[in-house]
Structures are given as structure tokens and as C-alpha cells.
């Protein structure tokens, strides 16, 4: 699938395990039992598919605008036996009604910093956003005056999980 769809940058299996799977699993420490999440710009299913595999109590809506990638996501969920806990929405997030959820995850959204204000406004009120990125995303969070915590990701010097708790609609 990756060769046809460019889901992630080509890399060695060891790099994939750390950079994509392990990084994704860092989000688990912020997801309480029996919660639901919206994964925006799901692409390769990161970070939410590894989280769903690790935690059978989680539910998710995966939002991906690219049809070919939504086909991949549906196939991956089916092969992993996750179709009963996850659904795929084949549209841009800003063109959908916001699903009910306590968390929003996002790891690789096209034009991430430009789309961040729309993503925050679109997210459910009182939700927590778990955003993966680097210094540019952190600067945008600061510019928007979004209170956040930055957690350095494993084996990284500049990739973070930013935890943004929303108290009310923006």
C-alpha cells in the first residue's frame, strides 16, 4: 500500500516501528478507558490504528479526504478486526459534522499550521487535542494562545505530542 499511496516516507522497518508506531502509542497515556477519538487526516491510520490495536476499549472515527487512503484504512481496519470500533469518513474534516468524541488526534495534516485554527474550532467543545508535530506547530499553538503541554517523543529531539485541552468552544 505504501508504494502506491505514499502513506509514510520510505524507511527501514526499525525506523517505522519507532517513528510511526511507537510515537502513535504515546497518545495512549492521555486516553482514559472507554473513550472515543476522532483522528483527522488519518492517511496511514497513524496514530489511531496502533492505539485501537493496543486498547480494545477505544473507539474512533478516522477522517481522511483522499479516497485511495480511505480504501486502505477500511481494509486495514477490516484485516485487524477493528471495524466494530472504528469508522472511516471519506471527506475533509471541515466539510463534516463533528462527531461526538472526547479526543481529537492529528499527526500529519496537509498545511497543518494553516489548518490548525479550523481544526480547533471544528473540534468538539471541551475535547482534548493530541497533536503530533515539531517547533513550527508549537509556534502556531503559541501564536493562537492555545494552552498546551509538549511531550518530547521517544528517540526524537524535535518531535512532540502537544496536548491541548479545550475548556470551551473557540
PDB file of N, CA and C in Angstrom, residues 4-79:
ATOM      1  N   UNK A   4       2.167   2.464  -3.415  1.00  0.00           N
ATOM      2  CA  UNK A   4       1.138   3.054  -4.283  1.00  0.00           C
ATOM      3  C   UNK A   4       0.582   4.365  -3.753  1.00  0.00           C
ATOM      4  N   UNK A   5       0.466   4.493  -2.437  1.00  0.00           N
ATOM      5  CA  UNK A   5      -0.237   5.641  -1.865  1.00  0.00           C
ATOM      6  C   UNK A   5       0.646   6.636  -1.125  1.00  0.00           C
ATOM      7  N   UNK A   6       1.909   6.291  -0.939  1.00  0.00           N
ATOM      8  CA  UNK A   6       2.819   7.129  -0.154  1.00  0.00           C
ATOM      9  C   UNK A   6       2.172   7.511   1.188  1.00  0.00           C
ATOM     10  N   UNK A   7       1.859   6.485   1.973  1.00  0.00           N
ATOM     11  CA  UNK A   7       1.237   6.695   3.273  1.00  0.00           C
ATOM     12  C   UNK A   7       2.209   7.313   4.273  1.00  0.00           C
ATOM     13  N   UNK A   8       3.456   6.841   4.245  1.00  0.00           N
ATOM     14  CA  UNK A   8       4.533   7.400   5.072  1.00  0.00           C
ATOM     15  C   UNK A   8       5.798   7.431   4.222  1.00  0.00           C
ATOM     16  N   UNK A   9       6.750   8.240   4.621  1.00  0.00           N
ATOM     17  CA  UNK A   9       8.025   8.294   3.893  1.00  0.00           C
ATOM     18  C   UNK A   9       8.708   6.931   3.988  1.00  0.00           C
ATOM     19  N   UNK A  10       9.313   6.479   2.890  1.00  0.00           N
ATOM     20  CA  UNK A  10      10.008   5.188   2.927  1.00  0.00           C
ATOM     21  C   UNK A  10      11.084   5.184   4.017  1.00  0.00           C
ATOM     22  N   UNK A  11      11.151   4.069   4.750  1.00  0.00           N
ATOM     23  CA  UNK A  11      12.137   3.954   5.821  1.00  0.00           C
ATOM     24  C   UNK A  11      12.333   2.488   6.186  1.00  0.00           C
ATOM     25  N   UNK A  12      13.375   2.225   6.935  1.00  0.00           N
ATOM     26  CA  UNK A  12      13.665   0.872   7.405  1.00  0.00           C
ATOM     27  C   UNK A  12      12.594   0.445   8.408  1.00  0.00           C
ATOM     28  N   UNK A  13      12.346  -0.857   8.530  1.00  0.00           N
ATOM     29  CA  UNK A  13      11.334  -1.337   9.489  1.00  0.00           C
ATOM     30  C   UNK A  13      11.568  -0.842  10.917  1.00  0.00           C
ATOM     31  N   UNK A  14      12.830  -0.761  11.343  1.00  0.00           N
ATOM     32  CA  UNK A  14      13.131  -0.291  12.692  1.00  0.00           C
ATOM     33  C   UNK A  14      12.724   1.173  12.867  1.00  0.00           C
ATOM     34  N   UNK A  15      12.964   1.968  11.841  1.00  0.00           N
ATOM     35  CA  UNK A  15      12.584   3.381  11.882  1.00  0.00           C
ATOM     36  C   UNK A  15      11.065   3.508  11.883  1.00  0.00           C
ATOM     37  N   UNK A  16      10.408   2.703  11.054  1.00  0.00           N
ATOM     38  CA  UNK A  16       8.942   2.709  11.024  1.00  0.00           C
ATOM     39  C   UNK A  16       8.376   2.375  12.403  1.00  0.00           C
ATOM     40  N   UNK A  17       8.953   1.366  13.046  1.00  0.00           N
ATOM     41  CA  UNK A  17       8.458   0.939  14.358  1.00  0.00           C
ATOM     42  C   UNK A  17       8.539   2.068  15.380  1.00  0.00           C
ATOM     43  N   UNK A  18       9.647   2.804  15.383  1.00  0.00           N
ATOM     44  CA  UNK A  18       9.812   3.885  16.351  1.00  0.00           C
ATOM     45  C   UNK A  18       9.071   5.136  15.916  1.00  0.00           C
ATOM     46  N   UNK A  19       9.352   5.600  14.709  1.00  0.00           N
ATOM     47  CA  UNK A  19       8.839   6.892  14.245  1.00  0.00           C
ATOM     48  C   UNK A  19       7.322   6.902  14.066  1.00  0.00           C
ATOM     49  N   UNK A  20       6.763   5.782  13.687  1.00  0.00           N
ATOM     50  CA  UNK A  20       5.331   5.774  13.407  1.00  0.00           C
ATOM     51  C   UNK A  20       4.517   5.030  14.462  1.00  0.00           C
ATOM     52  N   UNK A  21       4.885   3.805  14.776  1.00  0.00           N
ATOM     53  CA  UNK A  21       4.081   3.026  15.720  1.00  0.00           C
ATOM     54  C   UNK A  21       4.313   3.472  17.164  1.00  0.00           C
ATOM     55  N   UNK A  22       5.571   3.506  17.600  1.00  0.00           N
ATOM     56  CA  UNK A  22       5.854   3.895  18.978  1.00  0.00           C
ATOM     57  C   UNK A  22       5.387   5.319  19.260  1.00  0.00           C
ATOM     58  N   UNK A  23       5.652   6.234  18.340  1.00  0.00           N
ATOM     59  CA  UNK A  23       5.168   7.608  18.530  1.00  0.00           C
ATOM     60  C   UNK A  23       3.657   7.623  18.699  1.00  0.00           C
ATOM     61  N   UNK A  24       2.954   6.856  17.887  1.00  0.00           N
ATOM     62  CA  UNK A  24       1.492   6.813  17.975  1.00  0.00           C
ATOM     63  C   UNK A  24       1.033   6.336  19.339  1.00  0.00           C
ATOM     64  N   UNK A  25       1.701   5.334  19.870  1.00  0.00           N
ATOM     65  CA  UNK A  25       1.291   4.745  21.148  1.00  0.00           C
ATOM     66  C   UNK A  25       1.502   5.676  22.333  1.00  0.00           C
ATOM     67  N   UNK A  26       2.304   6.711  22.175  1.00  0.00           N
ATOM     68  CA  UNK A  26       2.489   7.689  23.252  1.00  0.00           C
ATOM     69  C   UNK A  26       1.149   8.351  23.594  1.00  0.00           C
ATOM     70  N   UNK A  27       0.265   8.465  22.628  1.00  0.00           N
ATOM     71  CA  UNK A  27      -1.044   9.082  22.876  1.00  0.00           C
ATOM     72  C   UNK A  27      -1.869   8.301  23.888  1.00  0.00           C
ATOM     73  N   UNK A  28      -1.616   7.008  24.035  1.00  0.00           N
ATOM     74  CA  UNK A  28      -2.408   6.172  24.936  1.00  0.00           C
ATOM     75  C   UNK A  28      -2.419   6.680  26.374  1.00  0.00           C
ATOM     76  N   UNK A  29      -1.333   7.269  26.808  1.00  0.00           N
ATOM     77  CA  UNK A  29      -1.282   7.719  28.208  1.00  0.00           C
ATOM     78  C   UNK A  29      -2.288   8.838  28.495  1.00  0.00           C
ATOM     79  N   UNK A  30      -2.812   9.464  27.447  1.00  0.00           N
ATOM     80  CA  UNK A  30      -3.782  10.540  27.624  1.00  0.00           C
ATOM     81  C   UNK A  30      -5.222  10.098  27.357  1.00  0.00           C
ATOM     82  N   UNK A  31      -5.399   8.868  26.894  1.00  0.00           N
ATOM     83  CA  UNK A  31      -6.723   8.364  26.545  1.00  0.00           C
ATOM     84  C   UNK A  31      -7.251   7.484  27.675  1.00  0.00           C
ATOM     85  N   UNK A  32      -8.241   7.972  28.436  1.00  0.00           N
ATOM     86  CA  UNK A  32      -8.782   7.166  29.531  1.00  0.00           C
ATOM     87  C   UNK A  32      -9.577   5.976  28.993  1.00  0.00           C
ATOM     88  N   UNK A  33      -9.887   5.012  29.848  1.00  0.00           N
ATOM     89  CA  UNK A  33     -10.658   3.846  29.409  1.00  0.00           C
ATOM     90  C   UNK A  33     -12.006   4.240  28.795  1.00  0.00           C
ATOM     91  N   UNK A  34     -12.413   3.463  27.820  1.00  0.00           N
ATOM     92  CA  UNK A  34     -13.736   3.586  27.186  1.00  0.00           C
ATOM     93  C   UNK A  34     -14.001   4.958  26.591  1.00  0.00           C
ATOM     94  N   UNK A  35     -13.007   5.538  25.995  1.00  0.00           N
ATOM     95  CA  UNK A  35     -13.168   6.853  25.386  1.00  0.00           C
ATOM     96  C   UNK A  35     -13.261   6.726  23.868  1.00  0.00           C
ATOM     97  N   UNK A  36     -13.639   7.813  23.239  1.00  0.00           N
ATOM     98  CA  UNK A  36     -13.695   7.834  21.775  1.00  0.00           C
ATOM     99  C   UNK A  36     -12.851   8.996  21.262  1.00  0.00           C
ATOM    100  N   UNK A  37     -12.321   8.789  20.066  1.00  0.00           N
ATOM    101  CA  UNK A  37     -11.446   9.795  19.464  1.00  0.00           C
ATOM    102  C   UNK A  37     -11.805   9.988  17.997  1.00  0.00           C
ATOM    103  N   UNK A  38     -11.459  11.150  17.511  1.00  0.00           N
ATOM    104  CA  UNK A  38     -11.553  11.461  16.091  1.00  0.00           C
ATOM    105  C   UNK A  38     -10.120  11.626  15.611  1.00  0.00           C
ATOM    106  N   UNK A  39      -9.731  10.881  14.589  1.00  0.00           N
ATOM    107  CA  UNK A  39      -8.391  11.003  14.024  1.00  0.00           C
ATOM    108  C   UNK A  39      -8.520  11.753  12.705  1.00  0.00           C
ATOM    109  N   UNK A  40      -7.992  12.959  12.661  1.00  0.00           N
ATOM    110  CA  UNK A  40      -8.134  13.823  11.495  1.00  0.00           C
ATOM    111  C   UNK A  40      -6.907  13.699  10.598  1.00  0.00           C
ATOM    112  N   UNK A  41      -7.152  13.496   9.299  1.00  0.00           N
ATOM    113  CA  UNK A  41      -6.061  13.311   8.350  1.00  0.00           C
ATOM    114  C   UNK A  41      -5.402  11.962   8.568  1.00  0.00           C
ATOM    115  N   UNK A  42      -6.204  10.934   8.702  1.00  0.00           N
ATOM    116  CA  UNK A  42      -5.722   9.608   9.125  1.00  0.00           C
ATOM    117  C   UNK A  42      -4.664   9.007   8.214  1.00  0.00           C
ATOM    118  N   UNK A  43      -4.774   9.176   6.913  1.00  0.00           N
ATOM    119  CA  UNK A  43      -3.755   8.677   5.984  1.00  0.00           C
ATOM    120  C   UNK A  43      -3.397   7.222   6.183  1.00  0.00           C
ATOM    121  N   UNK A  44      -2.312   6.961   6.890  1.00  0.00           N
ATOM    122  CA  UNK A  44      -1.839   5.601   7.156  1.00  0.00           C
ATOM    123  C   UNK A  44      -2.466   5.007   8.419  1.00  0.00           C
ATOM    124  N   UNK A  45      -3.390   5.741   9.027  1.00  0.00           N
ATOM    125  CA  UNK A  45      -4.020   5.254  10.247  1.00  0.00           C
ATOM    126  C   UNK A  45      -3.244   5.586  11.502  1.00  0.00           C
ATOM    127  N   UNK A  46      -2.311   6.512  11.367  1.00  0.00           N
ATOM    128  CA  UNK A  46      -1.481   6.910  12.495  1.00  0.00           C
ATOM    129  C   UNK A  46      -1.959   8.248  13.039  1.00  0.00           C
ATOM    130  N   UNK A  47      -2.154   8.375  14.301  1.00  0.00           N
ATOM    131  CA  UNK A  47      -1.774   7.479  15.382  1.00  0.00           C
ATOM    132  C   UNK A  47      -2.857   6.487  15.824  1.00  0.00           C
ATOM    133  N   UNK A  48      -4.065   6.573  15.289  1.00  0.00           N
ATOM    134  CA  UNK A  48      -5.180   5.905  15.949  1.00  0.00           C
ATOM    135  C   UNK A  48      -5.212   4.391  15.781  1.00  0.00           C
ATOM    136  N   UNK A  49      -4.798   3.838  14.649  1.00  0.00           N
ATOM    137  CA  UNK A  49      -4.877   2.380  14.497  1.00  0.00           C
ATOM    138  C   UNK A  49      -3.976   1.661  15.500  1.00  0.00           C
ATOM    139  N   UNK A  50      -2.722   2.049  15.701  1.00  0.00           N
ATOM    140  CA  UNK A  50      -1.951   1.375  16.756  1.00  0.00           C
ATOM    141  C   UNK A  50      -2.613   1.491  18.134  1.00  0.00           C
ATOM    142  N   UNK A  51      -3.243   2.625  18.410  1.00  0.00           N
ATOM    143  CA  UNK A  51      -3.934   2.796  19.697  1.00  0.00           C
ATOM    144  C   UNK A  51      -5.131   1.854  19.809  1.00  0.00           C
ATOM    145  N   UNK A  52      -5.887   1.702  18.724  1.00  0.00           N
ATOM    146  CA  UNK A  52      -7.027   0.783  18.717  1.00  0.00           C
ATOM    147  C   UNK A  52      -6.574  -0.664  18.898  1.00  0.00           C
ATOM    148  N   UNK A  53      -5.462  -1.028  18.297  1.00  0.00           N
ATOM    149  CA  UNK A  53      -4.929  -2.390  18.435  1.00  0.00           C
ATOM    150  C   UNK A  53      -4.527  -2.642  19.892  1.00  0.00           C
ATOM    151  N   UNK A  54      -3.874  -1.663  20.502  1.00  0.00           N
ATOM    152  CA  UNK A  54      -3.370  -1.825  21.866  1.00  0.00           C
ATOM    153  C   UNK A  54      -4.465  -1.761  22.921  1.00  0.00           C
ATOM    154  N   UNK A  55      -5.545  -1.045  22.636  1.00  0.00           N
ATOM    155  CA  UNK A  55      -6.590  -0.827  23.638  1.00  0.00           C
ATOM    156  C   UNK A  55      -7.972  -1.166  23.090  1.00  0.00           C
ATOM    157  N   UNK A  56      -8.492  -2.355  23.408  1.00  0.00           N
ATOM    158  CA  UNK A  56      -9.787  -2.780  22.883  1.00  0.00           C
ATOM    159  C   UNK A  56     -10.982  -1.980  23.406  1.00  0.00           C
ATOM    160  N   UNK A  57     -10.773  -1.097  24.361  1.00  0.00           N
ATOM    161  CA  UNK A  57     -11.870  -0.283  24.887  1.00  0.00           C
ATOM    162  C   UNK A  57     -12.062   1.019  24.104  1.00  0.00           C
ATOM    163  N   UNK A  58     -11.145   1.356  23.211  1.00  0.00           N
ATOM    164  CA  UNK A  58     -11.215   2.617  22.464  1.00  0.00           C
ATOM    165  C   UNK A  58     -12.109   2.487  21.238  1.00  0.00           C
ATOM    166  N   UNK A  59     -12.734   3.618  20.877  1.00  0.00           N
ATOM    167  CA  UNK A  59     -13.497   3.730  19.630  1.00  0.00           C
ATOM    168  C   UNK A  59     -13.003   4.960  18.896  1.00  0.00           C
ATOM    169  N   UNK A  60     -13.151   4.946  17.560  1.00  0.00           N
ATOM    170  CA  UNK A  60     -12.624   6.081  16.806  1.00  0.00           C
ATOM    171  C   UNK A  60     -13.370   6.298  15.495  1.00  0.00           C
ATOM    172  N   UNK A  61     -13.327   7.546  15.056  1.00  0.00           N
ATOM    173  CA  UNK A  61     -13.736   7.935  13.716  1.00  0.00           C
ATOM    174  C   UNK A  61     -12.480   8.432  13.026  1.00  0.00           C
ATOM    175  N   UNK A  62     -12.157   7.845  11.883  1.00  0.00           N
ATOM    176  CA  UNK A  62     -10.983   8.231  11.115  1.00  0.00           C
ATOM    177  C   UNK A  62     -11.450   9.101   9.958  1.00  0.00           C
ATOM    178  N   UNK A  63     -10.953  10.307   9.879  1.00  0.00           N
ATOM    179  CA  UNK A  63     -11.351  11.239   8.828  1.00  0.00           C
ATOM    180  C   UNK A  63     -10.188  11.424   7.867  1.00  0.00           C
ATOM    181  N   UNK A  64     -10.441  11.098   6.604  1.00  0.00           N
ATOM    182  CA  UNK A  64      -9.416  11.181   5.561  1.00  0.00           C
ATOM    183  C   UNK A  64     -10.076  11.605   4.265  1.00  0.00           C
ATOM    184  N   UNK A  65      -9.539  12.636   3.623  1.00  0.00           N
ATOM    185  CA  UNK A  65     -10.142  13.192   2.412  1.00  0.00           C
ATOM    186  C   UNK A  65      -9.774  12.430   1.141  1.00  0.00           C
ATOM    187  N   UNK A  66      -8.648  11.723   1.131  1.00  0.00           N
ATOM    188  CA  UNK A  66      -8.190  11.040  -0.076  1.00  0.00           C
ATOM    189  C   UNK A  66      -8.849   9.673  -0.206  1.00  0.00           C
ATOM    190  N   UNK A  67      -9.602   9.471  -1.281  1.00  0.00           N
ATOM    191  CA  UNK A  67     -10.355   8.220  -1.478  1.00  0.00           C
ATOM    192  C   UNK A  67      -9.468   6.988  -1.404  1.00  0.00           C
ATOM    193  N   UNK A  68      -8.312   7.022  -2.070  1.00  0.00           N
ATOM    194  CA  UNK A  68      -7.429   5.852  -2.059  1.00  0.00           C
ATOM    195  C   UNK A  68      -6.975   5.513  -0.643  1.00  0.00           C
ATOM    196  N   UNK A  69      -6.715   6.528   0.159  1.00  0.00           N
ATOM    197  CA  UNK A  69      -6.296   6.284   1.534  1.00  0.00           C
ATOM    198  C   UNK A  69      -7.463   5.767   2.381  1.00  0.00           C
ATOM    199  N   UNK A  70      -8.676   6.218   2.098  1.00  0.00           N
ATOM    200  CA  UNK A  70      -9.817   5.686   2.857  1.00  0.00           C
ATOM    201  C   UNK A  70     -10.032   4.210   2.522  1.00  0.00           C
ATOM    202  N   UNK A  71      -9.759   3.824   1.281  1.00  0.00           N
ATOM    203  CA  UNK A  71      -9.836   2.408   0.911  1.00  0.00           C
ATOM    204  C   UNK A  71      -8.821   1.614   1.731  1.00  0.00           C
ATOM    205  N   UNK A  72      -7.597   2.126   1.825  1.00  0.00           N
ATOM    206  CA  UNK A  72      -6.579   1.479   2.652  1.00  0.00           C
ATOM    207  C   UNK A  72      -7.038   1.380   4.100  1.00  0.00           C
ATOM    208  N   UNK A  73      -7.548   2.474   4.653  1.00  0.00           N
ATOM    209  CA  UNK A  73      -7.953   2.482   6.062  1.00  0.00           C
ATOM    210  C   UNK A  73      -9.041   1.448   6.333  1.00  0.00           C
ATOM    211  N   UNK A  74     -10.030   1.384   5.449  1.00  0.00           N
ATOM    212  CA  UNK A  74     -11.108   0.397   5.633  1.00  0.00           C
ATOM    213  C   UNK A  74     -10.559  -1.030   5.574  1.00  0.00           C
ATOM    214  N   UNK A  75      -9.649  -1.269   4.650  1.00  0.00           N
ATOM    215  CA  UNK A  75      -9.037  -2.593   4.519  1.00  0.00           C
ATOM    216  C   UNK A  75      -8.203  -2.922   5.769  1.00  0.00           C
ATOM    217  N   UNK A  76      -7.424  -1.966   6.246  1.00  0.00           N
ATOM    218  CA  UNK A  76      -6.599  -2.189   7.437  1.00  0.00           C
ATOM    219  C   UNK A  76      -7.481  -2.472   8.654  1.00  0.00           C
ATOM    220  N   UNK A  77      -8.530  -1.692   8.839  1.00  0.00           N
ATOM    221  CA  UNK A  77      -9.434  -1.913   9.971  1.00  0.00           C
ATOM    222  C   UNK A  77     -10.082  -3.283   9.891  1.00  0.00           C
ATOM    223  N   UNK A  78     -10.471  -3.681   8.694  1.00  0.00           N
ATOM    224  CA  UNK A  78     -11.095  -4.987   8.491  1.00  0.00           C
ATOM    225  C   UNK A  78     -10.114  -6.114   8.821  1.00  0.00           C
ATOM    226  N   UNK A  79      -8.912  -6.040   8.267  1.00  0.00           N
ATOM    227  CA  UNK A  79      -7.914  -7.099   8.494  1.00  0.00           C
ATOM    228  C   UNK A  79      -7.503  -7.199   9.961  1.00  0.00           C
TER     229      UNK A  79
END
